[in-house]
Short mmCIF file of C-alpha atoms in Angstrom, two decimals:
data_model
loop_
_atom_site.label_atom_id
_atom_site.label_comp_id
_atom_site.label_asym_id
_atom_site.label_seq_id
_atom_site.Cartn_x
_atom_site.Cartn_y
_atom_site.Cartn_z
CA MET A 1 -21.79 0.12 10.13
CA ILE A 2 -22.15 -3.29 8.61
CA HIS A 3 -19.32 -5.94 8.79
CA GLU A 4 -18.82 -8.98 6.78
CA ASN A 5 -15.72 -11.51 6.66
CA PHE A 6 -14.50 -13.56 3.93
CA ASN A 7 -12.44 -16.54 3.64
CA PHE A 8 -10.42 -17.86 0.69
CA LYS A 9 -11.96 -21.27 0.48
CA GLU A 10 -15.62 -20.02 0.31
CA HIS A 11 -15.02 -16.77 -1.47
CA GLY A 12 -11.86 -16.84 -3.24
CA PHE A 13 -10.24 -14.15 -1.35
CA ALA A 14 -9.81 -13.56 2.45
CA GLY A 15 -10.84 -10.05 3.73
CA HIS A 16 -12.97 -8.05 5.76
CA LEU A 17 -15.90 -5.66 4.83
CA ALA A 18 -16.97 -2.29 6.46
CA GLU A 19 -20.20 -0.86 4.98
CA PRO A 20 -22.01 2.32 5.81
CA ASP A 21 -25.31 1.66 7.34
CA GLY A 22 -27.21 3.31 4.33
CA GLY A 23 -25.07 1.51 1.77
CA SER A 24 -23.01 3.25 -0.89
CA ASP A 25 -22.40 3.36 -4.76
CA ARG A 26 -18.76 3.72 -4.00
CA ALA A 27 -16.35 1.39 -2.77
CA VAL A 28 -12.53 1.14 -2.11
CA ILE A 29 -10.61 -2.10 -1.95
CA VAL A 30 -7.91 -1.62 0.71
CA VAL A 31 -4.61 -3.29 0.38
CA MET A 32 -2.36 -3.12 3.35
CA GLY A 33 -0.46 -6.43 3.95
CA GLY A 34 -1.08 -9.67 5.97
CA GLU A 35 -3.88 -10.79 8.02
CA GLN A 36 -2.19 -10.04 11.21
CA SER A 37 -0.79 -6.61 10.16
CA LEU A 38 0.47 -4.08 12.97
CA LEU A 39 -2.23 -1.77 11.12
CA PRO A 40 -5.16 -4.15 10.16
CA GLY A 41 -6.76 -3.39 6.79
CA ILE A 42 -10.26 -3.43 8.37
CA LYS A 43 -9.51 -0.45 10.40
CA PHE A 44 -8.84 1.40 7.21
CA ALA A 45 -11.95 0.00 5.57
CA GLU A 46 -14.00 1.32 8.49
CA ARG A 47 -12.34 4.65 7.96
CA PHE A 48 -13.67 4.82 4.34
CA ALA A 49 -17.04 3.70 5.58
CA ASP A 50 -17.15 6.67 8.14
CA TYR A 51 -17.13 8.94 4.97
CA GLY A 52 -19.88 6.90 3.28
CA ILE A 53 -17.84 4.65 1.17
CA THR A 54 -17.83 0.89 1.54
CA GLY A 55 -14.36 -0.43 2.38
CA LEU A 56 -13.27 -3.98 1.78
CA SER A 57 -9.77 -4.98 2.97
CA VAL A 58 -8.23 -7.73 1.16
CA SER A 59 -5.52 -9.81 2.81
CA LEU A 60 -2.52 -10.66 1.11
CA PHE A 61 -1.04 -13.37 3.22
CA GLY A 62 -1.42 -15.11 6.75
CA ALA A 63 -5.18 -16.28 6.19
CA GLU A 64 -6.12 -19.72 5.77
CA GLY A 65 -5.77 -20.75 1.92
CA LEU A 66 -3.12 -17.89 1.33
CA PRO A 67 0.64 -18.05 1.53
CA ASP A 68 1.95 -17.51 5.03
CA SER A 69 4.36 -14.84 3.95
CA PRO A 70 4.70 -12.19 1.26
CA ASN A 71 5.38 -14.93 -1.49
CA GLN A 72 3.56 -15.92 -4.55
CA VAL A 73 0.37 -14.08 -3.51
CA PRO A 74 -2.19 -14.89 -6.09
CA LEU A 75 -3.65 -11.77 -7.82
CA ASP A 76 -6.44 -13.85 -9.15
CA MET A 77 -8.25 -13.19 -5.83
CA PHE A 78 -8.88 -9.74 -6.51
CA ILE A 79 -11.38 -11.02 -9.38
CA PRO A 80 -13.85 -12.48 -7.05
CA ALA A 81 -13.40 -9.53 -4.59
CA VAL A 82 -14.50 -7.01 -7.48
CA LYS A 83 -17.19 -9.32 -8.74
CA TYR A 84 -18.56 -9.37 -4.99
CA LEU A 85 -18.62 -5.46 -5.12
CA ARG A 86 -20.21 -5.19 -8.41
CA GLU A 87 -22.82 -7.84 -8.25
CA GLU A 88 -23.71 -8.20 -4.58
CA LYS A 89 -23.17 -4.75 -3.40
CA HIS A 90 -24.00 -2.96 -6.76
CA ILE A 91 -20.99 -0.70 -6.72
CA ASP A 92 -20.77 1.71 -9.75
CA ARG A 93 -17.45 3.55 -8.65
CA LEU A 94 -14.62 1.41 -7.45
CA SER A 95 -11.27 2.54 -6.23
CA ILE A 96 -8.30 0.76 -5.00
CA TYR A 97 -5.98 1.93 -2.09
CA GLY A 98 -2.60 0.50 -1.57
CA GLN A 99 -0.16 1.41 1.22
CA SER A 100 3.61 0.46 1.39
CA MET A 101 3.88 -3.21 0.07
CA GLY A 102 0.11 -3.05 -0.63
CA SER A 103 0.97 -0.31 -3.46
CA ILE A 104 2.42 -3.23 -5.55
CA PHE A 105 -0.90 -5.21 -5.48
CA ALA A 106 -3.03 -2.17 -5.89
CA VAL A 107 -1.29 -1.45 -9.20
CA LEU A 108 -1.26 -5.01 -10.37
CA ALA A 109 -4.84 -5.51 -9.52
CA ALA A 110 -5.70 -2.22 -11.36
CA THR A 111 -3.44 -3.63 -14.31
CA TYR A 112 -4.58 -7.34 -14.58
CA VAL A 113 -8.04 -7.16 -13.21
CA GLY A 114 -9.05 -3.67 -14.03
CA GLY A 115 -12.24 -1.63 -13.66
CA PHE A 116 -10.90 0.91 -11.19
CA GLU A 117 -11.84 4.53 -11.27
CA ASN A 118 -9.14 5.56 -8.88
CA LEU A 119 -5.68 4.25 -7.98
CA ILE A 120 -4.20 5.67 -4.48
CA MET A 121 -0.72 4.67 -3.76
CA VAL A 122 0.93 5.71 -0.35
CA SER A 123 4.42 5.31 0.43
CA PRO A 124 4.66 3.07 -2.75
CA THR A 125 7.38 1.30 -4.73
CA HIS A 126 7.60 1.11 -8.40
CA VAL A 127 8.48 -2.58 -8.81
CA PRO A 128 7.31 -5.94 -7.29
CA PHE A 129 10.13 -7.81 -5.34
CA GLU A 130 11.30 -11.25 -4.80
CA GLY A 131 9.28 -13.13 -2.15
CA THR A 132 10.41 -13.93 1.35
CA LEU A 133 9.64 -16.56 4.03
CA LYS A 134 8.11 -15.61 7.38
CA ASP A 135 11.62 -14.60 8.77
CA LYS A 136 11.59 -11.75 6.31
CA LYS A 137 15.15 -12.77 5.56
CA THR A 138 15.08 -16.03 3.41
CA MET A 139 14.56 -15.26 -0.21
CA THR A 140 12.39 -17.59 -2.15
CA GLY A 141 13.55 -17.28 -5.70
CA HIS A 142 9.92 -16.48 -6.65
CA SER A 143 7.93 -13.19 -6.96
CA ILE A 144 5.91 -11.66 -4.32
CA ALA A 145 2.93 -12.13 -6.57
CA THR A 146 1.47 -14.51 -9.13
CA TRP A 147 -0.99 -14.17 -12.03
CA LYS A 148 -2.80 -17.33 -13.25
CA GLY A 149 -0.10 -19.31 -11.31
CA LEU A 150 2.91 -17.62 -12.96
CA ASP A 151 5.36 -15.34 -11.29
CA VAL A 152 4.97 -11.63 -11.85
CA PRO A 153 8.50 -10.20 -13.11
CA PHE A 154 10.23 -9.01 -9.95
CA VAL A 155 13.46 -7.42 -8.62
CA THR A 156 15.54 -8.94 -5.78
CA ALA A 157 16.22 -6.87 -2.67
CA ASP A 158 18.51 -9.19 -0.58
CA PHE A 159 17.44 -9.11 2.90
CA SER A 160 19.68 -12.10 4.10
CA LYS A 161 22.21 -9.64 5.86
CA VAL A 162 19.98 -6.94 6.85
CA LYS A 163 19.53 -5.95 10.41
CA ALA A 164 16.14 -4.18 10.02
CA ALA A 165 15.95 -2.26 13.29
CA LYS A 166 19.50 -0.97 12.76
CA TYR A 167 19.49 2.75 11.56
CA GLN A 168 22.24 4.15 9.53
CA LYS A 169 23.34 7.16 7.34
CA HIS A 170 23.30 6.67 3.62
CA PRO A 171 24.49 9.36 0.92
CA ASP A 172 21.37 9.08 -0.98
CA ALA A 173 18.82 9.49 1.96
CA LYS A 174 17.75 12.62 3.80
CA CYS A 175 17.54 10.86 7.03
CA LYS A 176 18.99 7.87 8.89
CA VAL A 177 17.45 4.68 7.23
CA THR A 178 17.18 0.93 8.00
CA GLY A 179 19.10 -1.79 6.38
CA MET A 180 16.09 -2.73 4.49
CA TRP A 181 16.11 0.90 2.84
CA VAL A 182 19.54 0.12 1.78
CA ALA A 183 18.49 -3.29 0.31
CA TYR A 184 15.62 -1.80 -1.66
CA HIS A 185 17.75 1.11 -2.75
CA ASP A 186 20.56 -1.13 -4.08
CA ALA A 187 17.72 -3.22 -5.85
CA TYR A 188 16.68 -0.27 -7.80
CA HIS A 189 20.08 0.06 -9.50
CA ASP A 190 19.61 -3.37 -11.15
CA ASN A 191 18.58 -1.57 -14.31
CA ASP A 192 17.72 -4.64 -16.38
CA ALA A 193 15.39 -6.29 -13.65
CA VAL A 194 13.73 -2.96 -12.97
CA GLU A 195 13.02 -2.53 -16.61
CA ARG A 196 11.49 -5.98 -16.92
CA ALA A 197 9.46 -5.74 -13.61
CA LYS A 198 8.36 -2.05 -13.26
CA LEU A 199 4.76 -1.42 -12.51
CA HIS A 200 2.93 0.06 -15.47
CA VAL A 201 0.48 2.29 -13.81
CA GLU A 202 -0.25 3.84 -17.25
CA LYS A 203 -1.99 0.63 -18.13
CA THR A 204 -4.50 0.94 -15.26
CA GLY A 205 -6.61 3.63 -16.77
CA ALA A 206 -7.37 5.00 -13.33
CA ARG A 207 -7.08 8.37 -11.84
CA VAL A 208 -3.81 8.22 -9.87
CA LEU A 209 -2.96 9.88 -6.55
CA LEU A 210 0.54 9.29 -5.23
CA ILE A 211 1.53 10.18 -1.55
CA ALA A 212 5.00 9.91 -0.03
CA GLY A 213 7.34 11.44 2.60
CA ASP A 214 10.66 12.74 1.57
CA GLU A 215 12.32 11.11 4.58
CA ASP A 216 10.78 7.71 4.42
CA GLU A 217 12.84 5.60 6.60
CA ALA A 218 11.71 2.19 5.11
CA TRP A 219 12.39 2.46 1.45
CA PRO A 220 12.83 5.38 -0.90
CA SER A 221 9.25 6.03 -1.66
CA GLU A 222 9.84 9.63 -2.91
CA TYR A 223 12.22 8.19 -5.67
CA SER A 224 9.47 5.83 -6.60
CA VAL A 225 6.76 8.47 -6.77
CA LYS A 226 8.76 10.79 -9.00
CA LEU A 227 9.72 7.85 -11.30
CA ILE A 228 6.18 6.83 -11.71
CA GLU A 229 5.14 10.42 -12.31
CA GLU A 230 7.85 10.71 -14.87
CA GLU A 231 6.76 7.40 -16.64
CA LEU A 232 3.00 8.76 -16.74
CA LYS A 233 4.26 11.77 -18.48
CA LYS A 234 6.24 9.95 -20.92
CA ALA A 235 3.27 7.86 -21.69
CA ASN A 236 1.06 10.96 -22.21
CA TYR A 237 -1.28 9.56 -19.76
CA ASP A 238 -4.64 11.18 -20.08
CA LYS A 239 -6.15 10.59 -16.57
CA ASP A 240 -5.83 12.81 -13.65
CA VAL A 241 -2.64 12.49 -11.70
CA LYS A 242 -1.54 14.08 -8.44
CA VAL A 243 1.59 13.87 -6.60
CA ILE A 244 2.10 14.63 -2.95
CA ILE A 245 5.40 14.61 -1.25
CA TYR A 246 5.58 15.67 2.53
CA PRO A 247 8.64 17.37 3.76
CA HIS A 248 10.01 15.29 6.94
CA GLY A 249 7.37 12.91 5.88
CA SER A 250 7.60 9.17 7.20
CA HIS A 251 6.98 5.88 5.57
CA LEU A 252 3.89 5.67 8.16
CA ASN A 253 1.55 7.85 5.94
CA GLY A 254 -1.82 8.20 4.45
CA LEU A 255 -5.09 7.48 5.61
CA MET A 256 -5.34 6.26 9.37
CA PRO A 257 -8.02 4.53 11.44
CA ASN A 258 -10.48 6.54 13.26
CA ARG A 259 -8.95 8.33 16.23
CA GLU A 260 -11.77 8.14 18.60
CA ARG A 261 -12.67 4.56 17.83
CA GLU A 262 -8.98 3.26 18.00
CA LYS A 263 -7.63 5.17 21.10
CA LYS A 264 -5.71 1.83 22.01
CA LEU A 265 -3.89 2.07 18.69
CA TYR A 266 -3.05 5.78 19.03
CA ARG A 267 -1.74 5.20 22.47
CA MET A 268 1.06 3.35 20.73
CA ILE A 269 2.22 6.11 18.85
CA PRO A 270 5.40 6.83 21.08
CA PHE A 271 6.35 3.14 20.38
CA ILE A 272 5.58 3.36 16.76
CA GLY A 273 8.01 6.31 16.80
CA LEU A 274 10.76 3.91 17.78
CA MET A 275 10.29 1.74 14.69
CA TYR A 276 9.74 4.68 12.38
CA ARG A 277 12.52 7.30 13.39
CA THR A 278 11.33 9.99 11.00
CA PHE A 279 7.97 9.78 12.33
CA GLY A 280 9.39 9.84 15.98
CA LYS A 281 11.58 12.75 15.20
CA PHE A 282 9.01 14.83 13.41
CA ARG A 283 5.80 13.34 15.21
CA LYS A 284 3.68 16.66 15.20
CA VAL A 285 4.12 17.28 11.54
CA ASN A 286 3.58 13.69 10.47
CA LEU A 287 0.51 13.37 12.56
CA SER A 288 -0.75 16.53 10.61
CA TYR A 289 0.14 14.65 7.48
CA PHE A 290 -2.37 11.90 8.57
CA GLU A 291 -5.22 14.61 8.44
CA LYS A 292 -3.96 16.21 5.20
CA SER A 293 -3.77 12.91 3.54
CA GLU A 294 -7.16 11.74 4.68
CA LYS A 295 -8.74 14.85 3.16
CA GLU A 296 -6.84 14.67 -0.05
CA ILE A 297 -7.67 10.72 -0.38
CA ILE A 298 -11.59 11.39 0.37
CA GLU A 299 -11.79 14.24 -1.79
CA TRP A 300 -9.92 12.31 -4.65
CA ILE A 301 -12.50 9.55 -4.45
CA ASN A 302 -15.55 11.81 -4.20
#
């Protein structure tokens, strides 16, 4: 496996490449989150490379030249990332994979930059949000993302009073949820803001794979997936669309790093179950969803 690192100053984006030894005519841009994420994007890029698909993880924040928190992240950086794969790696078939907050940027990149054959959204949302500072509570008044220096329309989910680790019952949830889940849920009821900010998946021109768990404890991803599906149907979208919703499925979902190579990471699963309560409660079935999702995602790209 061939690795290459990128920095914003020299390349116009920060990220990490994993390429199969024999090269590939297919690639996936992986969008997970920050440079120091609990689940680093490079581990997902490497998993795609295991299947003969070049993976390029693009960092959203926390790297030199980028914001230090999810706030006003420049979508323009996906332009040089795509150009690199097209011109330097001679990629014909390009997909984009966004998980959790990364789903926002996957759709926006596919909409504003374009040229993606497949769009894969795991545990997604259907709107961009207001940005936050590193404390994850202070709202900035700006969008999480910008295009050509201007804020992308956003919805405000107010985290200022949220105790993220505290779980609670909610009448609209199938499981106990975090305060952040409630903040996102409440934000979705601002109909005017949602209408202005909603992600236009129908403008991507990509085949769309949507994956969510019906007991997502972090935000209501099942709701978002169903809404996106409905919007695509209303638009008479003529590309392939597939929706997968897992019973007792957690926010922690989708493709996961190679189990044999990342033994240290998998030893953390009991602790991850404390952070993601649905995953902890239904660990066996959610582990099986990793395998099912991986199969679905690789088959979708192939």
